[in-house]
JSON list of C-alpha atoms and ligand atoms in Angstrom, two decimals:
[
{"chain": "A", "resi": 583, "resn": "UNK", "atom": "CA", "xyz": [66.15, -12.08, 19.18]},
{"chain": "A", "resi": 584, "resn": "UNK", "atom": "CA", "xyz": [63.76, -14.18, 21.28]},
{"chain": "A", "resi": 585, "resn": "UNK", "atom": "CA", "xyz": [63.92, -13.05, 25.04]},
{"chain": "A", "resi": 586, "resn": "UNK", "atom": "CA", "xyz": [64.43, -15.74, 27.65]},
{"chain": "A", "resi": 587, "resn": "UNK", "atom": "CA", "xyz": [62.83, -15.64, 31.09]},
{"chain": "A", "resi": 588, "resn": "UNK", "atom": "CA", "xyz": [63.21, -17.96, 34.01]},
{"chain": "A", "resi": 589, "resn": "UNK", "atom": "CA", "xyz": [60.62, -19.89, 35.95]},
{"chain": "A", "resi": 590, "resn": "UNK", "atom": "CA", "xyz": [60.64, -22.57, 38.71]},
{"chain": "A", "resi": 591, "resn": "UNK", "atom": "CA", "xyz": [61.79, -26.04, 37.44]},
{"chain": "A", "resi": 592, "resn": "UNK", "atom": "CA", "xyz": [59.28, -27.40, 39.96]},
{"chain": "A", "resi": 593, "resn": "UNK", "atom": "CA", "xyz": [56.78, -24.71, 41.06]},
{"chain": "A", "resi": 594, "resn": "UNK", "atom": "CA", "xyz": [55.57, -25.08, 44.54]},
{"chain": "A", "resi": 595, "resn": "UNK", "atom": "CA", "xyz": [52.07, -23.67, 43.39]},
{"chain": "A", "resi": 596, "resn": "UNK", "atom": "CA", "xyz": [51.69, -27.09, 41.46]},
{"chain": "A", "resi": 597, "resn": "UNK", "atom": "CA", "xyz": [50.67, -25.23, 38.22]},
{"chain": "A", "resi": 598, "resn": "UNK", "atom": "CA", "xyz": [48.21, -22.95, 39.63]},
{"chain": "A", "resi": 599, "resn": "UNK", "atom": "CA", "xyz": [50.00, -19.98, 38.05]},
{"chain": "A", "resi": 600, "resn": "UNK", "atom": "CA", "xyz": [50.79, -18.24, 41.18]},
{"chain": "A", "resi": 601, "resn": "UNK", "atom": "CA", "xyz": [54.45, -17.84, 40.79]},
{"chain": "A", "resi": 602, "resn": "UNK", "atom": "CA", "xyz": [55.50, -14.58, 39.34]},
{"chain": "A", "resi": 603, "resn": "UNK", "atom": "CA", "xyz": [56.76, -15.88, 36.06]},
{"chain": "A", "resi": 604, "resn": "UNK", "atom": "CA", "xyz": [53.06, -16.14, 35.21]},
{"chain": "A", "resi": 605, "resn": "UNK", "atom": "CA", "xyz": [52.55, -12.36, 34.99]},
{"chain": "A", "resi": 606, "resn": "UNK", "atom": "CA", "xyz": [55.62, -11.98, 32.71]},
{"chain": "A", "resi": 607, "resn": "UNK", "atom": "CA", "xyz": [54.45, -14.76, 30.49]},
{"chain": "A", "resi": 608, "resn": "UNK", "atom": "CA", "xyz": [50.91, -13.21, 30.39]},
{"chain": "A", "resi": 609, "resn": "UNK", "atom": "CA", "xyz": [52.54, -9.89, 29.35]},
{"chain": "A", "resi": 610, "resn": "UNK", "atom": "CA", "xyz": [54.67, -11.49, 26.64]},
{"chain": "A", "resi": 611, "resn": "UNK", "atom": "CA", "xyz": [51.52, -13.28, 25.28]},
{"chain": "A", "resi": 612, "resn": "UNK", "atom": "CA", "xyz": [49.47, -9.92, 25.39]},
{"chain": "A", "resi": 613, "resn": "UNK", "atom": "CA", "xyz": [52.00, -8.26, 23.14]},
{"chain": "A", "resi": 614, "resn": "UNK", "atom": "CA", "xyz": [52.55, -11.14, 20.91]},
{"chain": "A", "resi": 615, "resn": "UNK", "atom": "CA", "xyz": [56.25, -11.67, 21.75]},
{"chain": "A", "resi": 616, "resn": "UNK", "atom": "CA", "xyz": [57.55, -15.23, 21.60]},
{"chain": "A", "resi": 617, "resn": "UNK", "atom": "CA", "xyz": [59.84, -16.24, 24.41]},
{"chain": "A", "resi": 618, "resn": "UNK", "atom": "CA", "xyz": [62.04, -19.01, 25.67]},
{"chain": "A", "resi": 619, "resn": "UNK", "atom": "CA", "xyz": [62.05, -20.35, 29.29]},
{"chain": "A", "resi": 620, "resn": "UNK", "atom": "CA", "xyz": [64.89, -21.32, 31.29]},
{"chain": "A", "resi": 621, "resn": "UNK", "atom": "CA", "xyz": [63.79, -23.47, 34.25]},
{"chain": "A", "resi": 622, "resn": "UNK", "atom": "CA", "xyz": [65.77, -23.15, 37.41]},
{"chain": "A", "resi": 623, "resn": "UNK", "atom": "CA", "xyz": [65.93, -25.30, 40.54]},
{"chain": "A", "resi": 624, "resn": "UNK", "atom": "CA", "xyz": [66.05, -23.69, 44.05]},
{"chain": "A", "resi": 625, "resn": "UNK", "atom": "CA", "xyz": [69.65, -24.55, 44.13]},
{"chain": "A", "resi": 626, "resn": "UNK", "atom": "CA", "xyz": [70.43, -22.95, 40.78]},
{"chain": "A", "resi": 627, "resn": "UNK", "atom": "CA", "xyz": [68.62, -19.86, 41.80]},
{"chain": "A", "resi": 628, "resn": "UNK", "atom": "CA", "xyz": [71.33, -19.16, 44.48]},
{"chain": "A", "resi": 629, "resn": "UNK", "atom": "CA", "xyz": [74.15, -20.10, 42.29]},
{"chain": "A", "resi": 630, "resn": "UNK", "atom": "CA", "xyz": [76.51, -17.48, 40.76]},
{"chain": "A", "resi": 631, "resn": "UNK", "atom": "CA", "xyz": [75.16, -17.79, 37.22]},
{"chain": "A", "resi": 632, "resn": "UNK", "atom": "CA", "xyz": [71.67, -16.82, 38.26]},
{"chain": "A", "resi": 633, "resn": "UNK", "atom": "CA", "xyz": [72.73, -14.39, 41.01]},
{"chain": "A", "resi": 634, "resn": "UNK", "atom": "CA", "xyz": [74.43, -12.39, 38.18]},
{"chain": "A", "resi": 635, "resn": "UNK", "atom": "CA", "xyz": [71.06, -12.04, 36.57]},
{"chain": "A", "resi": 636, "resn": "UNK", "atom": "CA", "xyz": [69.15, -11.66, 39.77]},
{"chain": "A", "resi": 637, "resn": "UNK", "atom": "CA", "xyz": [70.75, -10.17, 42.80]},
{"chain": "A", "resi": 638, "resn": "UNK", "atom": "CA", "xyz": [68.14, -11.72, 45.22]},
{"chain": "A", "resi": 639, "resn": "UNK", "atom": "CA", "xyz": [68.33, -15.19, 43.59]},
{"chain": "A", "resi": 640, "resn": "UNK", "atom": "CA", "xyz": [64.70, -15.37, 42.57]},
{"chain": "A", "resi": 641, "resn": "UNK", "atom": "CA", "xyz": [62.51, -15.81, 39.47]},
{"chain": "A", "resi": 642, "resn": "UNK", "atom": "CA", "xyz": [61.51, -14.21, 37.24]},
{"chain": "A", "resi": 643, "resn": "UNK", "atom": "CA", "xyz": [64.38, -12.66, 35.14]},
{"chain": "A", "resi": 644, "resn": "UNK", "atom": "CA", "xyz": [64.26, -11.53, 31.62]},
{"chain": "A", "resi": 645, "resn": "UNK", "atom": "CA", "xyz": [67.01, -11.55, 29.02]},
{"chain": "A", "resi": 646, "resn": "UNK", "atom": "CA", "xyz": [66.97, -10.06, 25.71]},
{"chain": "A", "resi": 647, "resn": "UNK", "atom": "CA", "xyz": [70.47, -9.70, 24.05]},
{"chain": "A", "resi": 648, "resn": "UNK", "atom": "CA", "xyz": [72.60, -7.74, 26.35]},
{"chain": "A", "resi": 649, "resn": "UNK", "atom": "CA", "xyz": [69.69, -6.57, 28.57]},
{"chain": "A", "resi": 650, "resn": "UNK", "atom": "CA", "xyz": [69.10, -8.55, 31.62]},
{"chain": "A", "resi": 651, "resn": "UNK", "atom": "CA", "xyz": [66.20, -7.55, 34.02]},
{"chain": "A", "resi": 652, "resn": "UNK", "atom": "CA", "xyz": [64.72, -8.85, 37.24]},
{"chain": "A", "resi": 653, "resn": "UNK", "atom": "CA", "xyz": [61.59, -7.77, 39.19]},
{"chain": "A", "resi": 654, "resn": "UNK", "atom": "CA", "xyz": [58.24, -8.80, 37.53]},
{"chain": "A", "resi": 655, "resn": "UNK", "atom": "CA", "xyz": [57.05, -5.26, 37.59]},
{"chain": "A", "resi": 656, "resn": "UNK", "atom": "CA", "xyz": [60.16, -3.88, 36.00]},
{"chain": "A", "resi": 657, "resn": "UNK", "atom": "CA", "xyz": [60.06, -6.50, 33.25]},
{"chain": "A", "resi": 658, "resn": "UNK", "atom": "CA", "xyz": [56.42, -5.88, 32.49]},
{"chain": "A", "resi": 659, "resn": "UNK", "atom": "CA", "xyz": [56.95, -2.01, 32.35]},
{"chain": "A", "resi": 660, "resn": "UNK", "atom": "CA", "xyz": [59.85, -2.60, 30.01]},
{"chain": "A", "resi": 661, "resn": "UNK", "atom": "CA", "xyz": [57.55, -4.88, 27.69]},
{"chain": "A", "resi": 662, "resn": "UNK", "atom": "CA", "xyz": [54.69, -2.34, 28.02]},
{"chain": "A", "resi": 663, "resn": "UNK", "atom": "CA", "xyz": [57.02, 0.57, 26.95]},
{"chain": "A", "resi": 664, "resn": "UNK", "atom": "CA", "xyz": [58.44, -1.42, 23.90]},
{"chain": "A", "resi": 665, "resn": "UNK", "atom": "CA", "xyz": [55.34, -2.86, 22.58]},
{"chain": "A", "resi": 666, "resn": "UNK", "atom": "CA", "xyz": [51.71, -1.64, 22.03]},
{"chain": "A", "resi": 667, "resn": "UNK", "atom": "CA", "xyz": [48.81, -3.02, 24.03]},
{"chain": "A", "resi": 668, "resn": "UNK", "atom": "CA", "xyz": [49.78, -2.85, 27.57]},
{"chain": "A", "resi": 669, "resn": "UNK", "atom": "CA", "xyz": [49.79, 0.81, 28.22]},
{"chain": "A", "resi": 670, "resn": "UNK", "atom": "CA", "xyz": [47.68, 3.71, 26.70]},
{"chain": "A", "resi": 671, "resn": "UNK", "atom": "CA", "xyz": [49.30, 6.16, 24.23]},
{"chain": "A", "resi": 672, "resn": "UNK", "atom": "CA", "xyz": [47.88, 9.21, 26.02]},
{"chain": "A", "resi": 673, "resn": "UNK", "atom": "CA", "xyz": [50.41, 10.45, 28.42]},
{"chain": "A", "resi": 674, "resn": "UNK", "atom": "CA", "xyz": [48.19, 11.20, 31.28]},
{"chain": "A", "resi": 675, "resn": "UNK", "atom": "CA", "xyz": [46.41, 7.83, 30.83]},
{"chain": "A", "resi": 676, "resn": "UNK", "atom": "CA", "xyz": [49.67, 6.11, 30.73]},
{"chain": "A", "resi": 677, "resn": "UNK", "atom": "CA", "xyz": [50.80, 7.90, 33.95]},
{"chain": "A", "resi": 678, "resn": "UNK", "atom": "CA", "xyz": [47.67, 6.71, 35.71]},
{"chain": "A", "resi": 679, "resn": "UNK", "atom": "CA", "xyz": [48.22, 3.16, 34.61]},
{"chain": "A", "resi": 680, "resn": "UNK", "atom": "CA", "xyz": [51.79, 3.15, 35.73]},
{"chain": "A", "resi": 681, "resn": "UNK", "atom": "CA", "xyz": [50.48, 4.33, 39.21]},
{"chain": "A", "resi": 682, "resn": "UNK", "atom": "CA", "xyz": [48.09, 1.46, 39.18]},
{"chain": "A", "resi": 683, "resn": "UNK", "atom": "CA", "xyz": [50.87, -0.81, 38.43]},
{"chain": "A", "resi": 684, "resn": "UNK", "atom": "CA", "xyz": [52.85, 0.38, 41.37]},
{"chain": "A", "resi": 685, "resn": "UNK", "atom": "CA", "xyz": [49.65, 0.18, 43.53]},
{"chain": "A", "resi": 686, "resn": "UNK", "atom": "CA", "xyz": [49.21, -3.49, 42.58]},
{"chain": "A", "resi": 687, "resn": "UNK", "atom": "CA", "xyz": [52.58, -4.22, 43.53]},
{"chain": "A", "resi": 688, "resn": "UNK", "atom": "CA", "xyz": [53.30, -1.96, 46.53]},
{"chain": "A", "resi": 689, "resn": "UNK", "atom": "CA", "xyz": [49.87, -1.35, 48.05]},
{"chain": "A", "resi": 690, "resn": "UNK", "atom": "CA", "xyz": [47.74, -4.51, 47.28]},
{"chain": "A", "resi": 691, "resn": "UNK", "atom": "CA", "xyz": [50.22, -7.19, 46.95]},
{"chain": "A", "resi": 692, "resn": "UNK", "atom": "CA", "xyz": [52.25, -6.85, 50.31]},
{"chain": "A", "resi": 693, "resn": "UNK", "atom": "CA", "xyz": [49.21, -7.68, 52.80]},
{"chain": "A", "resi": 694, "resn": "UNK", "atom": "CA", "xyz": [48.18, -10.53, 50.48]},
{"chain": "A", "resi": 695, "resn": "UNK", "atom": "CA", "xyz": [51.77, -11.99, 50.62]},
{"chain": "A", "resi": 696, "resn": "UNK", "atom": "CA", "xyz": [51.93, -11.40, 54.32]},
{"chain": "A", "resi": 697, "resn": "UNK", "atom": "CA", "xyz": [48.75, -13.39, 54.81]},
{"chain": "A", "resi": 698, "resn": "UNK", "atom": "CA", "xyz": [49.87, -16.10, 52.56]},
{"chain": "A", "resi": 699, "resn": "UNK", "atom": "CA", "xyz": [53.32, -16.50, 54.14]},
{"chain": "A", "resi": 700, "resn": "UNK", "atom": "CA", "xyz": [51.87, -16.55, 57.58]},
{"chain": "A", "resi": 701, "resn": "UNK", "atom": "CA", "xyz": [49.68, -19.46, 56.36]},
{"chain": "A", "resi": 702, "resn": "UNK", "atom": "CA", "xyz": [52.79, -21.15, 55.11]},
{"chain": "A", "resi": 703, "resn": "UNK", "atom": "CA", "xyz": [55.34, -20.45, 57.72]},
{"chain": "A", "resi": 704, "resn": "UNK", "atom": "CA", "xyz": [53.40, -19.82, 60.85]},
{"chain": "A", "resi": 705, "resn": "UNK", "atom": "CA", "xyz": [50.45, -22.15, 60.84]},
{"chain": "A", "resi": 706, "resn": "UNK", "atom": "CA", "xyz": [51.91, -24.35, 63.63]},
{"chain": "A", "resi": 707, "resn": "UNK", "atom": "CA", "xyz": [53.05, -21.39, 65.82]},
{"chain": "A", "resi": 708, "resn": "UNK", "atom": "CA", "xyz": [51.12, -20.61, 69.01]},
{"chain": "A", "resi": 709, "resn": "UNK", "atom": "CA", "xyz": [50.44, -16.89, 67.86]},
{"chain": "A", "resi": 710, "resn": "UNK", "atom": "CA", "xyz": [49.00, -17.83, 64.38]},
{"chain": "A", "resi": 711, "resn": "UNK", "atom": "CA", "xyz": [45.29, -18.02, 65.29]},
{"chain": "A", "resi": 712, "resn": "UNK", "atom": "CA", "xyz": [45.63, -14.84, 67.14]},
{"chain": "A", "resi": 713, "resn": "UNK", "atom": "CA", "xyz": [47.43, -12.93, 64.41]},
{"chain": "A", "resi": 714, "resn": "UNK", "atom": "CA", "xyz": [45.40, -14.29, 61.35]},
{"chain": "A", "resi": 715, "resn": "UNK", "atom": "CA", "xyz": [42.38, -11.97, 61.87]},
{"chain": "A", "resi": 716, "resn": "UNK", "atom": "CA", "xyz": [44.60, -8.89, 61.76]},
{"chain": "A", "resi": 717, "resn": "UNK", "atom": "CA", "xyz": [46.28, -10.03, 58.64]},
{"chain": "A", "resi": 718, "resn": "UNK", "atom": "CA", "xyz": [42.98, -10.82, 57.08]},
{"chain": "A", "resi": 719, "resn": "UNK", "atom": "CA", "xyz": [41.54, -7.35, 58.20]},
{"chain": "A", "resi": 720, "resn": "UNK", "atom": "CA", "xyz": [44.62, -5.78, 56.40]},
{"chain": "A", "resi": 721, "resn": "UNK", "atom": "CA", "xyz": [43.73, -7.56, 53.13]},
{"chain": "A", "resi": 722, "resn": "UNK", "atom": "CA", "xyz": [40.00, -6.71, 53.47]},
{"chain": "A", "resi": 723, "resn": "UNK", "atom": "CA", "xyz": [40.83, -3.13, 53.89]},
{"chain": "A", "resi": 724, "resn": "UNK", "atom": "CA", "xyz": [42.51, -3.09, 50.39]},
{"chain": "A", "resi": 725, "resn": "UNK", "atom": "CA", "xyz": [39.75, -5.21, 48.84]},
{"chain": "A", "resi": 726, "resn": "UNK", "atom": "CA", "xyz": [37.09, -2.81, 50.16]},
{"chain": "A", "resi": 727, "resn": "UNK", "atom": "CA", "xyz": [39.08, 0.16, 48.71]},
{"chain": "A", "resi": 728, "resn": "UNK", "atom": "CA", "xyz": [39.81, -1.60, 45.47]},
{"chain": "A", "resi": 729, "resn": "UNK", "atom": "CA", "xyz": [36.25, -2.86, 44.91]},
{"chain": "A", "resi": 730, "resn": "UNK", "atom": "CA", "xyz": [34.88, 0.71, 45.83]},
{"chain": "A", "resi": 731, "resn": "UNK", "atom": "CA", "xyz": [37.24, 2.27, 43.15]},
{"chain": "A", "resi": 732, "resn": "UNK", "atom": "CA", "xyz": [36.57, -0.40, 40.37]},
{"chain": "A", "resi": 733, "resn": "UNK", "atom": "CA", "xyz": [32.76, -0.19, 40.92]},
{"chain": "A", "resi": 734, "resn": "UNK", "atom": "CA", "xyz": [31.11, -1.67, 37.80]},
{"chain": "A", "resi": 735, "resn": "UNK", "atom": "CA", "xyz": [33.95, -0.78, 35.52]},
{"chain": "A", "resi": 736, "resn": "UNK", "atom": "CA", "xyz": [35.54, -3.60, 33.50]},
{"chain": "A", "resi": 737, "resn": "UNK", "atom": "CA", "xyz": [39.11, -2.58, 34.19]},
{"chain": "A", "resi": 738, "resn": "UNK", "atom": "CA", "xyz": [41.02, -0.21, 36.50]},
{"chain": "A", "resi": 739, "resn": "UNK", "atom": "CA", "xyz": [41.22, 2.98, 34.42]},
{"chain": "A", "resi": 740, "resn": "UNK", "atom": "CA", "xyz": [39.72, 2.69, 30.81]},
{"chain": "A", "resi": 741, "resn": "UNK", "atom": "CA", "xyz": [40.99, -0.13, 28.54]},
{"chain": "A", "resi": 742, "resn": "UNK", "atom": "CA", "xyz": [42.74, -3.14, 29.84]},
{"chain": "A", "resi": 743, "resn": "UNK", "atom": "CA", "xyz": [46.45, -2.43, 30.66]},
{"chain": "A", "resi": 744, "resn": "UNK", "atom": "CA", "xyz": [49.58, -3.77, 32.37]},
{"chain": "A", "resi": 745, "resn": "UNK", "atom": "CA", "xyz": [47.92, -2.33, 35.63]},
{"chain": "A", "resi": 746, "resn": "UNK", "atom": "CA", "xyz": [45.03, -4.86, 35.19]},
{"chain": "A", "resi": 747, "resn": "UNK", "atom": "CA", "xyz": [47.49, -7.67, 34.36]},
{"chain": "A", "resi": 748, "resn": "UNK", "atom": "CA", "xyz": [49.43, -7.08, 37.51]},
{"chain": "A", "resi": 749, "resn": "UNK", "atom": "CA", "xyz": [46.40, -6.47, 39.77]},
{"chain": "A", "resi": 750, "resn": "UNK", "atom": "CA", "xyz": [44.69, -9.70, 38.54]},
{"chain": "A", "resi": 751, "resn": "UNK", "atom": "CA", "xyz": [47.76, -11.80, 39.22]},
{"chain": "A", "resi": 752, "resn": "UNK", "atom": "CA", "xyz": [48.06, -10.24, 42.65]},
{"chain": "A", "resi": 753, "resn": "UNK", "atom": "CA", "xyz": [44.42, -10.83, 43.47]},
{"chain": "A", "resi": 754, "resn": "UNK", "atom": "CA", "xyz": [44.54, -14.50, 42.31]},
{"chain": "A", "resi": 755, "resn": "UNK", "atom": "CA", "xyz": [46.94, -15.18, 45.19]},
{"chain": "A", "resi": 756, "resn": "UNK", "atom": "CA", "xyz": [43.84, -14.99, 47.43]},
{"chain": "A", "resi": 757, "resn": "UNK", "atom": "CA", "xyz": [42.05, -17.89, 45.81]},
{"chain": "A", "resi": 758, "resn": "UNK", "atom": "CA", "xyz": [42.62, -20.18, 48.82]},
{"chain": "A", "resi": 759, "resn": "UNK", "atom": "CA", "xyz": [42.05, -17.47, 51.46]},
{"chain": "A", "resi": 760, "resn": "UNK", "atom": "CA", "xyz": [38.25, -17.57, 51.53]},
{"chain": "A", "resi": 761, "resn": "UNK", "atom": "CA", "xyz": [38.13, -13.80, 51.31]},
{"chain": "A", "resi": 762, "resn": "UNK", "atom": "CA", "xyz": [37.24, -13.13, 47.75]},
{"chain": "A", "resi": 763, "resn": "UNK", "atom": "CA", "xyz": [33.62, -14.33, 47.69]},
{"chain": "A", "resi": 764, "resn": "UNK", "atom": "CA", "xyz": [32.65, -11.31, 49.75]},
{"chain": "A", "resi": 765, "resn": "UNK", "atom": "CA", "xyz": [33.91, -9.24, 46.75]},
{"chain": "A", "resi": 766, "resn": "UNK", "atom": "CA", "xyz": [31.81, -10.30, 43.71]},
{"chain": "A", "resi": 767, "resn": "UNK", "atom": "CA", "xyz": [33.06, -7.47, 41.58]},
{"chain": "A", "resi": 768, "resn": "UNK", "atom": "CA", "xyz": [36.55, -8.29, 42.21]},
{"chain": "A", "resi": 769, "resn": "UNK", "atom": "CA", "xyz": [35.82, -11.95, 41.41]},
{"chain": "A", "resi": 770, "resn": "UNK", "atom": "CA", "xyz": [34.29, -10.78, 38.04]},
{"chain": "A", "resi": 771, "resn": "UNK", "atom": "CA", "xyz": [37.30, -8.70, 37.54]},
{"chain": "A", "resi": 772, "resn": "UNK", "atom": "CA", "xyz": [39.68, -11.78, 38.11]},
{"chain": "A", "resi": 773, "resn": "UNK", "atom": "CA", "xyz": [37.52, -13.79, 35.87]},
{"chain": "A", "resi": 774, "resn": "UNK", "atom": "CA", "xyz": [37.65, -11.20, 32.98]},
{"chain": "A", "resi": 775, "resn": "UNK", "atom": "CA", "xyz": [41.48, -11.19, 33.22]},
{"chain": "A", "resi": 776, "resn": "UNK", "atom": "CA", "xyz": [41.61, -15.06, 33.12]},
{"chain": "A", "resi": 777, "resn": "UNK", "atom": "CA", "xyz": [39.28, -15.32, 30.21]},
{"chain": "A", "resi": 778, "resn": "UNK", "atom": "CA", "xyz": [41.77, -13.28, 27.96]},
{"chain": "A", "resi": 779, "resn": "UNK", "atom": "CA", "xyz": [43.22, -15.59, 25.40]},
{"chain": "A", "resi": 780, "resn": "UNK", "atom": "CA", "xyz": [46.80, -14.32, 26.35]},
{"chain": "A", "resi": 781, "resn": "UNK", "atom": "CA", "xyz": [46.17, -15.28, 29.90]},
{"chain": "A", "resi": 782, "resn": "UNK", "atom": "CA", "xyz": [44.97, -18.70, 28.77]},
{"chain": "A", "resi": 783, "resn": "UNK", "atom": "CA", "xyz": [48.20, -19.24, 26.70]},
{"chain": "A", "resi": 784, "resn": "UNK", "atom": "CA", "xyz": [50.38, -18.13, 29.60]},
{"chain": "A", "resi": 785, "resn": "UNK", "atom": "CA", "xyz": [48.47, -20.49, 32.11]},
{"chain": "A", "resi": 786, "resn": "UNK", "atom": "CA", "xyz": [48.64, -23.43, 29.89]},
{"chain": "A", "resi": 787, "resn": "UNK", "atom": "CA", "xyz": [52.45, -22.98, 29.33]},
{"chain": "A", "resi": 788, "resn": "UNK", "atom": "CA", "xyz": [53.31, -22.75, 32.97]},
{"chain": "A", "resi": 789, "resn": "UNK", "atom": "CA", "xyz": [50.89, -25.71, 33.76]},
{"chain": "A", "resi": 790, "resn": "UNK", "atom": "CA", "xyz": [52.79, -27.68, 31.15]},
{"chain": "A", "resi": 791, "resn": "UNK", "atom": "CA", "xyz": [56.01, -27.28, 32.99]},
{"chain": "A", "resi": 792, "resn": "UNK", "atom": "CA", "xyz": [54.47, -28.47, 36.14]},
{"chain": "A", "resi": 793, "resn": "UNK", "atom": "CA", "xyz": [52.87, -31.54, 34.45]},
{"chain": "A", "resi": 794, "resn": "UNK", "atom": "CA", "xyz": [56.14, -32.37, 32.80]},
{"chain": "A", "resi": 795, "resn": "UNK", "atom": "CA", "xyz": [58.01, -32.22, 36.14]},
{"chain": "A", "resi": 796, "resn": "UNK", "atom": "CA", "xyz": [55.34, -34.78, 37.50]},
{"chain": "A", "resi": 797, "resn": "UNK", "atom": "CA", "xyz": [55.94, -37.18, 34.56]},
{"chain": "A", "resi": 798, "resn": "UNK", "atom": "CA", "xyz": [59.52, -37.58, 35.21]},
{"chain": "B", "resi": 1719, "resn": "LIG", "atom": "N1", "xyz": [59.40, -8.77, 43.82]},
{"chain": "B", "resi": 1719, "resn": "LIG", "atom": "C1", "xyz": [59.90, -9.86, 43.06]},
{"chain": "B", "resi": 1719, "resn": "LIG", "atom": "C2", "xyz": [59.25, -9.86, 41.69]},
{"chain": "B", "resi": 1719, "resn": "LIG", "atom": "O1", "xyz": [58.10, -9.20, 41.55]},
{"chain": "B", "resi": 1719, "resn": "LIG", "atom": "O2", "xyz": [59.72, -10.26, 40.73]},
{"chain": "B", "resi": 1719, "resn": "LIG", "atom": "C3", "xyz": [59.59, -11.08, 43.79]},
{"chain": "B", "resi": 1719, "resn": "LIG", "atom": "C4", "xyz": [60.06, -12.36, 43.09]},
{"chain": "B", "resi": 1719, "resn": "LIG", "atom": "C5", "xyz": [59.78, -13.64, 43.93]},
{"chain": "B", "resi": 1719, "resn": "LIG", "atom": "O3", "xyz": [59.22, -13.59, 45.08]},
{"chain": "B", "resi": 1719, "resn": "LIG", "atom": "N2", "xyz": [60.05, -14.80, 43.31]},
{"chain": "B", "resi": 1719, "resn": "LIG", "atom": "C6", "xyz": [59.81, -15.98, 44.00]},
{"chain": "B", "resi": 1719, "resn": "LIG", "atom": "C7", "xyz": [61.15, -16.83, 44.13]},
{"chain": "B", "resi": 1719, "resn": "LIG", "atom": "O4", "xyz": [61.88, -16.77, 43.30]},
{"chain": "B", "resi": 1719, "resn": "LIG", "atom": "C8", "xyz": [58.90, -16.83, 43.17]},
{"chain": "B", "resi": 1719, "resn": "LIG", "atom": "S1", "xyz": [57.34, -16.01, 42.95]},
{"chain": "B", "resi": 1719, "resn": "LIG", "atom": "N3", "xyz": [61.18, -17.34, 45.35]},
{"chain": "B", "resi": 1719, "resn": "LIG", "atom": "C9", "xyz": [62.52, -18.32, 45.59]},
{"chain": "B", "resi": 1719, "resn": "LIG", "atom": "C10", "xyz": [63.30, -17.59, 46.64]},
{"chain": "B", "resi": 1719, "resn": "LIG", "atom": "O5", "xyz": [63.15, -16.45, 46.94]},
{"chain": "B", "resi": 1719, "resn": "LIG", "atom": "O6", "xyz": [64.26, -18.28, 46.98]},
{"chain": "B", "resi": 1719, "resn": "LIG", "atom": "C11", "xyz": [56.68, -16.19, 44.61]},
{"chain": "B", "resi": 1719, "resn": "LIG", "atom": "C12", "xyz": [55.74, -17.31, 44.78]},
{"chain": "B", "resi": 1719, "resn": "LIG", "atom": "C13", "xyz": [56.23, -18.54, 45.02]},
{"chain": "B", "resi": 1719, "resn": "LIG", "atom": "C14", "xyz": [55.35, -19.64, 45.29]},
{"chain": "B", "resi": 1719, "resn": "LIG", "atom": "C15", "xyz": [53.93, -19.48, 45.11]},
{"chain": "B", "resi": 1719, "resn": "LIG", "atom": "N4", "xyz": [53.11, -20.47, 45.33]},
{"chain": "B", "resi": 1719, "resn": "LIG", "atom": "O7", "xyz": [53.51, -21.68, 45.62]},
{"chain": "B", "resi": 1719, "resn": "LIG", "atom": "O8", "xyz": [51.75, -20.37, 45.40]},
{"chain": "B", "resi": 1719, "resn": "LIG", "atom": "C16", "xyz": [53.57, -18.25, 44.79]},
{"chain": "B", "resi": 1719, "resn": "LIG", "atom": "C17", "xyz": [54.38, -17.18, 44.68]}
]
């Protein structure tokens, strides 16, 4: 059975691979699992058929036979548990990698999303210029801590894992923020992730969706 994921029919990121289907595509490519994609419009995401798959009416979702999952982290943990290549076999190393997966999603991603959302939704508001330095400071705090921990290492904890896959996709969202150049080790970490053949295949697949949407 080939699993099906959902992705934006027309992604607001214009093919930059910033929507959360990208991380699921990347994980599927890493483990060598072929997949189908159901593209959904914003209206379809809020319609009953999709809400039955995703209670919050979002992408990505994952369907494999009777199993229906939502939440990119949950989907990737499921893939990592059922296929080799995304989590270490050693139980302690595996537990540490899962902790890093949660850290990427619960500790590093929230201030990055808050900064990004303020730039989209509050840019024309009178408080935006006053608020932005505080939002940037929250992101810098996490980047300082993350780069200190990563040091000269290639990946977060030993071999590449689902934790790196998530952390790289989270950090990529800072591309337009201007904050990353101060952290060359994190820039190199992102580049190492982006250089992986599985990442390249996933990126090309989501870009092809955007390009097709422009051609019609
Ligand atoms: N916690 C959930 C997960 O990890 O799966 C969050 C899922 C989520 O936020 N999905 C977004 C969505 O469906 C798409 S990825 N939004 C539609 C809605 O809520 O109605 C978020 C996203 C969107 C656009 C860009 N971009 O344009 O750069 C980047 C990220």
